[in-house]
Structure formats: structure tokens, C-alpha cells
PDB file of C-alpha atoms in Angstrom:
ATOM      1  CA  MET A  14       1.941  -2.035  12.795  1.00 60.00           C
ATOM      2  CA  ALA A  15       1.618  -2.778  16.516  1.00 65.00           C
ATOM      3  CA  ALA A  16       5.257  -3.859  16.608  1.00 65.00           C
ATOM      4  CA  LEU A  17       6.189  -0.625  14.846  1.00 64.00           C
ATOM      5  CA  ALA A  18       4.349   1.470  17.384  1.00 63.00           C
ATOM      6  CA  ALA A  19       6.204  -0.294  20.174  1.00 66.00           C
ATOM      7  CA  SER A  20       9.533   0.462  18.495  1.00 66.00           C
ATOM      8  CA  HIS A  21       8.631   4.166  18.086  1.00 75.00           C
ATOM      9  CA  LYS A  22       9.731   3.987  14.445  1.00 87.00           C
ATOM     10  CA  THR A  23       7.793   5.395  11.527  1.00 94.00           C
ATOM     11  CA  GLY A  24       6.597   2.622   9.261  1.00 96.00           C
ATOM     12  CA  LEU A  25       7.749   2.613   5.650  1.00 97.00           C
ATOM     13  CA  ILE A  26       5.338   1.078   3.151  1.00 98.00           C
ATOM     14  CA  PRO A  27       6.667   1.028  -0.425  1.00 98.00           C
ATOM     15  CA  PHE A  28       4.306   0.207  -3.295  1.00 97.00           C
ATOM     16  CA  ILE A  29       4.985  -1.523  -6.589  1.00 98.00           C
ATOM     17  CA  THR A  30       2.587  -2.877  -9.186  1.00 98.00           C
ATOM     18  CA  ALA A  31       2.856  -6.657  -9.393  1.00 98.00           C
ATOM     19  CA  GLY A  32       4.279  -7.711 -12.755  1.00 98.00           C
ATOM     20  CA  ASP A  33       5.991  -4.380 -13.431  1.00 97.00           C
ATOM     21  CA  PRO A  34       8.552  -3.885 -14.878  1.00 97.00           C
ATOM     22  CA  SER A  35       8.364  -7.661 -15.495  1.00 98.00           C
ATOM     23  CA  PRO A  36       6.792 -10.618 -13.677  1.00 98.00           C
ATOM     24  CA  GLN A  37      10.218 -12.157 -13.060  1.00 99.00           C
ATOM     25  CA  LEU A  38      11.271  -9.095 -11.062  1.00 99.00           C
ATOM     26  CA  THR A  39       8.301  -8.801  -8.693  1.00 99.00           C
ATOM     27  CA  VAL A  40       9.482 -11.154  -5.943  1.00 99.00           C
ATOM     28  CA  PRO A  41      13.138 -10.000  -6.091  1.00 99.00           C
ATOM     29  CA  LEU A  42      11.897  -6.395  -5.846  1.00 99.00           C
ATOM     30  CA  MET A  43       9.812  -7.280  -2.793  1.00 99.00           C
ATOM     31  CA  HIS A  44      12.835  -8.778  -1.043  1.00 99.00           C
ATOM     32  CA  ALA A  45      15.018  -5.821  -2.057  1.00 99.00           C
ATOM     33  CA  MET A  46      12.592  -3.323  -0.546  1.00 98.00           C
ATOM     34  CA  VAL A  47      12.504  -5.263   2.726  1.00 98.00           C
ATOM     35  CA  ALA A  48      16.309  -5.303   2.764  1.00 99.00           C
ATOM     36  CA  GLY A  49      16.199  -1.535   2.194  1.00 98.00           C
ATOM     37  CA  GLY A  50      14.098  -0.990   5.299  1.00 97.00           C
ATOM     38  CA  ALA A  51      10.444  -1.518   4.323  1.00 97.00           C
ATOM     39  CA  ASN A  52       8.192  -2.555   7.194  1.00 96.00           C
ATOM     40  CA  ILE A  53       5.145  -3.471   5.120  1.00 97.00           C
ATOM     41  CA  LEU A  54       4.893  -4.118   1.379  1.00 98.00           C
ATOM     42  CA  GLU A  55       2.004  -2.836  -0.711  1.00 98.00           C
ATOM     43  CA  LEU A  56       1.545  -4.815  -3.901  1.00 98.00           C
ATOM     44  CA  GLY A  57      -0.702  -3.370  -6.581  1.00 97.00           C
ATOM     45  CA  VAL A  58      -3.026  -5.704  -8.477  1.00 97.00           C
ATOM     46  CA  PRO A  59      -2.936  -4.701 -12.176  1.00 96.00           C
ATOM     47  CA  PHE A  60      -6.275  -3.432 -13.451  1.00 91.00           C
ATOM     48  CA  SER A  61      -7.337  -1.900 -16.751  1.00 89.00           C
ATOM     49  CA  ASP A  62      -9.192   1.059 -15.199  1.00 82.00           C
ATOM     50  CA  PRO A  63      -7.283   2.126 -12.055  1.00 71.00           C
ATOM     51  CA  MET A  64      -9.345   5.237 -11.351  1.00 74.00           C
ATOM     52  CA  ALA A  65      -7.400   6.416  -8.279  1.00 65.00           C
ATOM     53  CA  GLU A  66      -4.030   6.192  -9.981  1.00 75.00           C
ATOM     54  CA  GLY A  67      -2.075   8.868 -11.767  1.00 81.00           C
ATOM     55  CA  PRO A  68      -0.276   8.305 -15.076  1.00 87.00           C
ATOM     56  CA  VAL A  69       2.788   6.637 -13.503  1.00 90.00           C
ATOM     57  CA  ILE A  70       0.872   3.779 -11.884  1.00 91.00           C
ATOM     58  CA  GLN A  71      -1.504   3.591 -14.858  1.00 90.00           C
ATOM     59  CA  ARG A  72       1.507   2.883 -17.065  1.00 94.00           C
ATOM     60  CA  ALA A  73       2.731   0.271 -14.594  1.00 95.00           C
ATOM     61  CA  CYS A  74      -0.667  -1.454 -14.767  1.00 94.00           C
ATOM     62  CA  GLU A  75      -0.557  -1.394 -18.561  1.00 95.00           C
ATOM     63  CA  ARG A  76       2.915  -2.966 -18.616  1.00 96.00           C
ATOM     64  CA  ALA A  77       1.880  -5.697 -16.173  1.00 97.00           C
ATOM     65  CA  LEU A  78      -1.323  -6.437 -18.089  1.00 96.00           C
ATOM     66  CA  LYS A  79       0.690  -6.826 -21.306  1.00 97.00           C
ATOM     67  CA  TYR A  80       2.490  -9.663 -19.528  1.00 98.00           C
ATOM     68  CA  GLY A  81      -0.911 -11.136 -18.682  1.00 98.00           C
ATOM     69  CA  VAL A  82      -0.514 -10.638 -14.930  1.00 98.00           C
ATOM     70  CA  GLY A  83      -3.791 -11.058 -13.072  1.00 97.00           C
ATOM     71  CA  LEU A  84      -4.994 -11.547  -9.519  1.00 98.00           C
ATOM     72  CA  ARG A  85      -4.044 -15.233  -9.334  1.00 98.00           C
ATOM     73  CA  ASP A  86      -0.523 -14.356 -10.486  1.00 99.00           C
ATOM     74  CA  VAL A  87      -0.279 -11.710  -7.764  1.00 99.00           C
ATOM     75  CA  LEU A  88      -1.230 -14.302  -5.151  1.00 99.00           C
ATOM     76  CA  GLU A  89       1.436 -16.610  -6.565  1.00 99.00           C
ATOM     77  CA  PHE A  90       4.035 -13.830  -6.196  1.00 99.00           C
ATOM     78  CA  VAL A  91       3.072 -13.523  -2.524  1.00 99.00           C
ATOM     79  CA  ARG A  92       3.267 -17.295  -2.026  1.00 99.00           C
ATOM     80  CA  GLU A  93       6.751 -17.330  -3.574  1.00 99.00           C
ATOM     81  CA  PHE A  94       7.831 -14.364  -1.429  1.00 99.00           C
ATOM     82  CA  ARG A  95       6.632 -16.231   1.658  1.00 99.00           C
ATOM     83  CA  GLU A  96       9.018 -19.115   0.924  1.00 98.00           C
ATOM     84  CA  THR A  97      11.870 -16.979   2.273  1.00 98.00           C
ATOM     85  CA  ASP A  98      10.097 -14.200   4.209  1.00 98.00           C
ATOM     86  CA  ALA A  99       7.410 -15.344   6.586  1.00 97.00           C
ATOM     87  CA  THR A 100       7.129 -12.147   8.585  1.00 96.00           C
ATOM     88  CA  THR A 101       7.004  -8.949   6.486  1.00 96.00           C
ATOM     89  CA  PRO A 102       3.330  -8.000   6.075  1.00 97.00           C
ATOM     90  CA  VAL A 103       2.051  -7.876   2.486  1.00 98.00           C
ATOM     91  CA  VAL A 104      -1.016  -5.800   1.625  1.00 98.00           C
ATOM     92  CA  LEU A 105      -2.691  -6.035  -1.775  1.00 99.00           C
ATOM     93  CA  MET A 106      -4.063  -2.804  -3.220  1.00 97.00           C
ATOM     94  CA  GLY A 107      -6.472  -2.837  -6.100  1.00 96.00           C
ATOM     95  CA  TYR A 108     -10.047  -2.703  -7.286  1.00 95.00           C
ATOM     96  CA  ALA A 109     -13.191  -4.741  -6.735  1.00 95.00           C
ATOM     97  CA  ASN A 110     -13.593  -6.074 -10.284  1.00 95.00           C
ATOM     98  CA  PRO A 111     -10.862  -8.775 -10.205  1.00 96.00           C
ATOM     99  CA  ILE A 112     -12.031  -9.911  -6.757  1.00 97.00           C
ATOM    100  CA  GLU A 113     -15.654 -10.074  -7.911  1.00 96.00           C
ATOM    101  CA  ARG A 114     -14.629 -12.101 -10.958  1.00 97.00           C
ATOM    102  CA  MET A 115     -12.778 -14.598  -8.764  1.00 98.00           C
ATOM    103  CA  GLY A 116     -15.513 -14.563  -6.120  1.00 98.00           C
ATOM    104  CA  GLN A 117     -15.073 -12.844  -2.784  1.00 98.00           C
ATOM    105  CA  GLN A 118     -14.850 -15.966  -0.640  1.00 97.00           C
ATOM    106  CA  VAL A 119     -12.615 -17.775  -3.136  1.00 98.00           C
ATOM    107  CA  PHE A 120     -10.293 -14.773  -3.155  1.00 99.00           C
ATOM    108  CA  ILE A 121     -10.225 -14.507   0.641  1.00 99.00           C
ATOM    109  CA  ALA A 122      -9.329 -18.180   1.035  1.00 99.00           C
ATOM    110  CA  ALA A 123      -6.671 -17.963  -1.688  1.00 99.00           C
ATOM    111  CA  ALA A 124      -5.205 -14.772  -0.223  1.00 99.00           C
ATOM    112  CA  ALA A 125      -4.970 -16.323   3.239  1.00 99.00           C
ATOM    113  CA  ALA A 126      -3.347 -19.460   1.820  1.00 99.00           C
ATOM    114  CA  ALA A 127      -0.810 -17.392  -0.137  1.00 99.00           C
ATOM    115  CA  GLY A 128       0.250 -15.382   2.911  1.00 98.00           C
ATOM    116  CA  VAL A 129      -1.464 -12.044   2.263  1.00 98.00           C
ATOM    117  CA  ASP A 130      -2.024  -9.958   5.408  1.00 97.00           C
ATOM    118  CA  GLY A 131      -4.563  -7.396   4.234  1.00 98.00           C
ATOM    119  CA  THR A 132      -6.225  -5.646   1.322  1.00 98.00           C
ATOM    120  CA  ILE A 133      -7.002  -2.098   0.269  1.00 97.00           C
ATOM    121  CA  VAL A 134      -9.831  -2.221  -2.267  1.00 97.00           C
ATOM    122  CA  VAL A 135     -10.282   1.302  -3.591  1.00 93.00           C
ATOM    123  CA  ASP A 136     -13.910   0.907  -4.637  1.00 93.00           C
ATOM    124  CA  TYR A 137     -15.067  -1.092  -1.589  1.00 94.00           C
ATOM    125  CA  PRO A 138     -16.244   1.563   0.879  1.00 92.00           C
ATOM    126  CA  PRO A 139     -17.046   0.041   4.278  1.00 94.00           C
ATOM    127  CA  GLU A 140     -20.811   0.328   3.921  1.00 92.00           C
ATOM    128  CA  GLU A 141     -20.757  -1.695   0.683  1.00 91.00           C
ATOM    129  CA  CYS A 142     -18.496  -4.578   1.699  1.00 94.00           C
ATOM    130  CA  GLU A 143     -19.638  -5.766   5.107  1.00 94.00           C
ATOM    131  CA  GLU A 144     -19.687  -9.414   4.007  1.00 96.00           C
ATOM    132  CA  PHE A 145     -16.233  -9.106   2.430  1.00 97.00           C
ATOM    133  CA  ALA A 146     -14.772  -7.423   5.518  1.00 97.00           C
ATOM    134  CA  ALA A 147     -16.282 -10.060   7.802  1.00 97.00           C
ATOM    135  CA  GLY A 148     -14.916 -12.840   5.590  1.00 98.00           C
ATOM    136  CA  MET A 149     -11.477 -11.237   5.645  1.00 98.00           C
ATOM    137  CA  GLN A 150     -11.466 -10.997   9.428  1.00 97.00           C
ATOM    138  CA  ALA A 151     -12.628 -14.605   9.755  1.00 98.00           C
ATOM    139  CA  GLU A 152      -9.469 -15.650   7.890  1.00 98.00           C
ATOM    140  CA  GLY A 153      -7.245 -13.356   9.946  1.00 97.00           C
ATOM    141  CA  LEU A 154      -6.860 -10.818   7.133  1.00 98.00           C
ATOM    142  CA  ASP A 155      -7.137  -7.052   7.553  1.00 97.00           C
ATOM    143  CA  PRO A 156      -9.645  -5.039   5.500  1.00 98.00           C
ATOM    144  CA  ILE A 157      -7.922  -1.650   5.213  1.00 98.00           C
ATOM    145  CA  PHE A 158      -9.899   1.420   4.204  1.00 98.00           C
ATOM    146  CA  LEU A 159      -9.076   4.794   2.712  1.00 96.00           C
ATOM    147  CA  LEU A 160      -9.856   8.197   4.148  1.00 96.00           C
ATOM    148  CA  ALA A 161      -9.400  11.439   2.235  1.00 92.00           C
ATOM    149  CA  PRO A 162      -9.358  15.198   2.894  1.00 92.00           C
ATOM    150  CA  THR A 163     -13.031  15.221   1.929  1.00 92.00           C
ATOM    151  CA  SER A 164     -14.096  12.361   4.255  1.00 94.00           C
ATOM    152  CA  THR A 165     -16.990  13.260   6.531  1.00 95.00           C
ATOM    153  CA  GLU A 166     -17.110  12.469  10.230  1.00 95.00           C
ATOM    154  CA  ALA A 167     -19.682   9.778   9.425  1.00 95.00           C
ATOM    155  CA  ARG A 168     -17.270   8.108   6.987  1.00 95.00           C
ATOM    156  CA  ILE A 169     -14.444   8.312   9.531  1.00 96.00           C
ATOM    157  CA  ARG A 170     -16.681   6.541  12.060  1.00 96.00           C
ATOM    158  CA  GLN A 171     -17.499   3.825   9.491  1.00 96.00           C
ATOM    159  CA  VAL A 172     -13.815   3.213   8.818  1.00 96.00           C
ATOM    160  CA  ALA A 173     -13.101   3.166  12.549  1.00 96.00           C
ATOM    161  CA  ALA A 174     -15.714   0.432  12.991  1.00 95.00           C
ATOM    162  CA  ALA A 175     -14.896  -1.703   9.935  1.00 96.00           C
ATOM    163  CA  GLY A 176     -11.159  -1.253   9.394  1.00 96.00           C
ATOM    164  CA  ARG A 177      -8.343  -3.414  10.707  1.00 96.00           C
ATOM    165  CA  GLY A 178      -4.560  -3.266  10.434  1.00 95.00           C
ATOM    166  CA  PHE A 179      -4.161   0.404   9.684  1.00 96.00           C
ATOM    167  CA  CYS A 180      -6.056   3.304   8.155  1.00 97.00           C
ATOM    168  CA  TYR A 181      -4.759   4.711   4.863  1.00 97.00           C
ATOM    169  CA  TYR A 182      -5.106   8.492   4.681  1.00 96.00           C
ATOM    170  CA  VAL A 183      -4.946   9.908   1.159  1.00 92.00           C
ATOM    171  CA  SER A 184      -3.103  13.192   1.632  1.00 86.00           C
ATOM    172  CA  LEU A 185      -4.216  14.812  -1.623  1.00 69.00           C
ATOM    173  CA  LYS A 186      -7.422  15.224  -3.564  1.00 58.00           C
ATOM    174  CA  GLY A 187      -7.067  13.545  -6.938  1.00 46.00           C
ATOM    175  CA  VAL A 188      -4.882  10.674  -8.104  1.00 47.00           C
ATOM    176  CA  THR A 189      -1.647   9.100  -6.941  1.00 47.00           C
ATOM    177  CA  GLY A 190       1.582  10.922  -7.657  1.00 46.00           C
ATOM    178  CA  ALA A 191      -0.047  14.336  -8.070  1.00 46.00           C
ATOM    179  CA  GLY A 192       0.525  17.656  -6.383  1.00 54.00           C
ATOM    180  CA  ASN A 193       2.347  18.819  -3.282  1.00 68.00           C
ATOM    181  CA  ILE A 194       1.435  17.944   0.284  1.00 74.00           C
ATOM    182  CA  ASP A 195       0.335  20.617   2.751  1.00 81.00           C
ATOM    183  CA  ILE A 196       1.790  19.223   5.983  1.00 85.00           C
ATOM    184  CA  ALA A 197      -0.242  21.561   8.194  1.00 88.00           C
ATOM    185  CA  ASP A 198      -3.461  20.443   6.519  1.00 90.00           C
ATOM    186  CA  VAL A 199      -2.505  16.759   6.799  1.00 91.00           C
ATOM    187  CA  SER A 200      -1.672  17.235  10.480  1.00 92.00           C
ATOM    188  CA  GLU A 201      -5.042  18.869  11.146  1.00 94.00           C
ATOM    189  CA  ARG A 202      -6.964  16.143   9.333  1.00 94.00           C
ATOM    190  CA  ILE A 203      -5.089  13.316  11.046  1.00 96.00           C
ATOM    191  CA  ALA A 204      -5.778  14.869  14.439  1.00 96.00           C
ATOM    192  CA  ALA A 205      -9.495  14.855  13.586  1.00 95.00           C
ATOM    193  CA  ILE A 206      -9.321  11.236  12.380  1.00 97.00           C
ATOM    194  CA  ARG A 207      -7.529  10.106  15.544  1.00 96.00           C
ATOM    195  CA  GLN A 208     -10.515  11.248  17.603  1.00 96.00           C
ATOM    196  CA  HIS A 209     -12.389   8.238  16.169  1.00 97.00           C
ATOM    197  CA  VAL A 210      -9.817   5.861  14.651  1.00 96.00           C
ATOM    198  CA  LYS A 211      -7.598   3.956  17.083  1.00 95.00           C
ATOM    199  CA  LEU A 212      -5.707   2.129  14.322  1.00 95.00           C
ATOM    200  CA  PRO A 213      -2.275   3.327  13.163  1.00 95.00           C
ATOM    201  CA  ILE A 214      -2.557   5.849  10.318  1.00 96.00           C
ATOM    202  CA  ALA A 215      -0.486   5.552   7.160  1.00 97.00           C
ATOM    203  CA  VAL A 216      -0.300   8.500   4.764  1.00 96.00           C
ATOM    204  CA  GLY A 217       0.166   8.149   1.023  1.00 92.00           C
ATOM    205  CA  PHE A 218      -0.257  10.022  -2.290  1.00 86.00           C
ATOM    206  CA  GLY A 219       2.308  12.742  -3.013  1.00 83.00           C
ATOM    207  CA  ILE A 220       5.271  11.504  -0.953  1.00 89.00           C
ATOM    208  CA  ARG A 221       8.225  11.889  -3.285  1.00 88.00           C
ATOM    209  CA  ASP A 222      11.449  11.880  -1.301  1.00 93.00           C
ATOM    210  CA  GLY A 223      13.070  11.658   2.101  1.00 94.00           C
ATOM    211  CA  ALA A 224      12.153  15.219   3.007  1.00 92.00           C
ATOM    212  CA  THR A 225       8.411  14.807   2.409  1.00 91.00           C
ATOM    213  CA  ALA A 226       8.466  11.374   4.057  1.00 94.00           C
ATOM    214  CA  ARG A 227      10.149  12.825   7.132  1.00 94.00           C
ATOM    215  CA  ALA A 228       7.669  15.699   7.292  1.00 92.00           C
ATOM    216  CA  ILE A 229       4.729  13.283   7.118  1.00 93.00           C
ATOM    217  CA  ALA A 230       6.375  11.071   9.745  1.00 93.00           C
ATOM    218  CA  SER A 231       5.952  13.872  12.258  1.00 91.00           C
ATOM    219  CA  VAL A 232       2.174  13.369  12.167  1.00 93.00           C
ATOM    220  CA  ALA A 233       1.605   9.812  10.854  1.00 95.00           C
ATOM    221  CA  ASP A 234       2.476   6.297  11.976  1.00 95.00           C
ATOM    222  CA  ALA A 235       3.645   5.226   8.522  1.00 97.00           C
ATOM    223  CA  VAL A 236       4.337   6.640   5.074  1.00 97.00           C
ATOM    224  CA  VAL A 237       3.378   5.030   1.778  1.00 96.00           C
ATOM    225  CA  ILE A 238       5.469   5.759  -1.298  1.00 95.00           C
ATOM    226  CA  GLY A 239       4.663   4.327  -4.713  1.00 89.00           C
ATOM    227  CA  SER A 240       4.701   6.541  -7.785  1.00 91.00           C
ATOM    228  CA  ARG A 241       8.282   7.672  -7.160  1.00 94.00           C
ATOM    229  CA  ILE A 242       9.533   4.085  -6.904  1.00 96.00           C
ATOM    230  CA  ILE A 243       7.802   3.187 -10.149  1.00 96.00           C
ATOM    231  CA  GLN A 244       9.270   6.280 -11.821  1.00 95.00           C
ATOM    232  CA  GLU A 245      12.725   5.087 -10.770  1.00 96.00           C
ATOM    233  CA  LEU A 246      12.043   1.621 -12.176  1.00 96.00           C
ATOM    234  CA  GLU A 247      10.678   3.044 -15.445  1.00 95.00           C
ATOM    235  CA  THR A 248      14.029   4.628 -16.230  1.00 95.00           C
ATOM    236  CA  THR A 249      16.214   1.756 -14.988  1.00 97.00           C
ATOM    237  CA  PRO A 250      17.399  -1.241 -17.048  1.00 97.00           C
ATOM    238  CA  HIS A 251      15.819  -4.466 -15.807  1.00 97.00           C
ATOM    239  CA  ASP A 252      19.155  -5.835 -14.619  1.00 98.00           C
ATOM    240  CA  LYS A 253      19.527  -2.820 -12.302  1.00 98.00           C
ATOM    241  CA  ALA A 254      15.915  -2.714 -11.058  1.00 98.00           C
ATOM    242  CA  VAL A 255      16.457  -4.654  -7.835  1.00 99.00           C
ATOM    243  CA  GLU A 256      19.437  -2.514  -6.839  1.00 98.00           C
ATOM    244  CA  THR A 257      17.539   0.674  -7.702  1.00 98.00           C
ATOM    245  CA  ALA A 258      14.521  -0.301  -5.587  1.00 98.00           C
ATOM    246  CA  HIS A 259      16.725  -1.265  -2.655  1.00 98.00           C
ATOM    247  CA  ASN A 260      18.696   1.966  -2.767  1.00 98.00           C
ATOM    248  CA  PHE A 261      15.627   4.177  -3.123  1.00 98.00           C
ATOM    249  CA  VAL A 262      13.843   2.548  -0.180  1.00 98.00           C
ATOM    250  CA  ALA A 263      17.039   2.633   1.892  1.00 98.00           C
ATOM    251  CA  GLY A 264      17.306   6.375   1.234  1.00 98.00           C
ATOM    252  CA  ILE A 265      13.765   6.968   2.502  1.00 98.00           C
ATOM    253  CA  ARG A 266      14.420   4.748   5.525  1.00 98.00           C
ATOM    254  CA  ALA A 267      17.576   6.711   6.353  1.00 98.00           C
ATOM    255  CA  ALA A 268      15.653   9.993   6.141  1.00 96.00           C
ATOM    256  CA  LEU A 269      12.949   8.662   8.464  1.00 96.00           C
ATOM    257  CA  ASP A 270      15.488   7.372  10.991  1.00 94.00           C
ATOM    258  CA  ALA A 271      17.824  10.387  10.964  1.00 92.00           C
ATOM    259  CA  PRO A 272      18.134  12.179  14.320  1.00 88.00           C
ATOM    260  CA  ALA A 273      15.880  15.205  14.711  1.00 74.00           C
TER     261      ALA A 273
END
């Protein structure tokens, strides 16, 4: 993200669920999104009760779980990706349960060895995961935290103190893929967050196309787009999935980079 800031470009962070639409496609999809202009990849860890996700990502989790994809498989996808891409940051997004089952320190060591750069754990607020965050930082990994429209100033200060890498601002109340973004409201909230948080701010939830991505880019350092990519993949034959992901991400990148 520091390199992005220096380049004065808006970061593009596409999200897919690992193992969806099939495990064999995860690593090729990751490479395709980088080729399309992604700056950071967000890889979802399949979980049976993804409480922050809307129906699109819930279905993606269900499909991946039917293939038996778990946290260790996700780390293996990252390791395989790293064989030919040593530089594009990869952030895992998921829930505490799979990490707790593996063991926090075991997970941290395995994530570092695989080439993970950071994690967003939805149900690890900063005040409840001090040991985890410290362990992550000791291995050079970034604990990344969420802020929402309802976040208090106290919570913003906690995230400012504990977070690394970037701050993920959830632009909508509710679940991923829902509703329409109020750009003026997002702008106001981000301005308030920046009073305390010196990290780059990425905005996700509700970004559907180049137009909304470009609007968000006027106030954020990066945009996260997930549900729309998964919707595209849901309706695409597997043999066209890589091309579809590349083209979709390239379209968002072009919108972000278009002259004002």
C-alpha cells in the first residue's frame, strides 16, 4: 500500500473465495486478477457460518466447502501462487473459528511460510486479539481490522493502534453485496477516520462496477470488490472463468485509471 500511495494510484483489491468455483481454478484466478490490474488480492477462507457475507459469498463458501477446501488448503493455494508471483500482496479474509481450530501460533507460522501478507478476521476485534496481532507482527504479517459506519471514536482509536497494512472500511451497514453506497456519507466517515488512522484506507461492501469504484476512489486509497466478481464467476463456465475474472478486474482498473 505504501508503494501505491507513492504512485498516486488507487489500489484495486479483488476478492474471491478460495476453492470457488473449483479448487483447481483458485491459483489461475489469482494470477488472472493480477494481470488485470489488481494491486492486492483478498482470498476468502471458506466457512460454514460467514455472518458478514451476503448470499453471493455464502454460496461461494458452500461450493468451496463441498470440495472440502479448508484453511490448510487456502495456505497451499497461496504457496503455489508464490511460486510464480513473489510480490503481489495476498490477504486472507475469514473468521476466527478455523484459525482457533488450527491454533493461532501454528496458523501464523504456516501463513508466513506460505507467503501470506496479512489477515482480516471478521470476528477478531482488536481488543480481543492482542496476542494474535502481536504474533502476526512478529512474523512480519499485517493484522488488518474493519471499521463500519457505526464504529465509535474509541473503536477507531483501537484500530489505529492495533492495525497494520491498511484499514478496511465497510461502506454499508449489513452484509457484503447489499445496498447502494452513499458517497457523501462514506467521504464524511473516512475524513473522521483519517483524524486517527494513518494507515491507507480501503473501502469495500457495495462496490459493483467501474462507476462506483471510481466514485469511492475519490475518497479512499483502495477499493475492494468481491460479490460482483463471484456473481460473474457463478454464471460463467469453468473453462471461461479465468478470462472472465481477468476482464472484469481489467474493466475496474481502467475505470479507476481513466483521466478525470
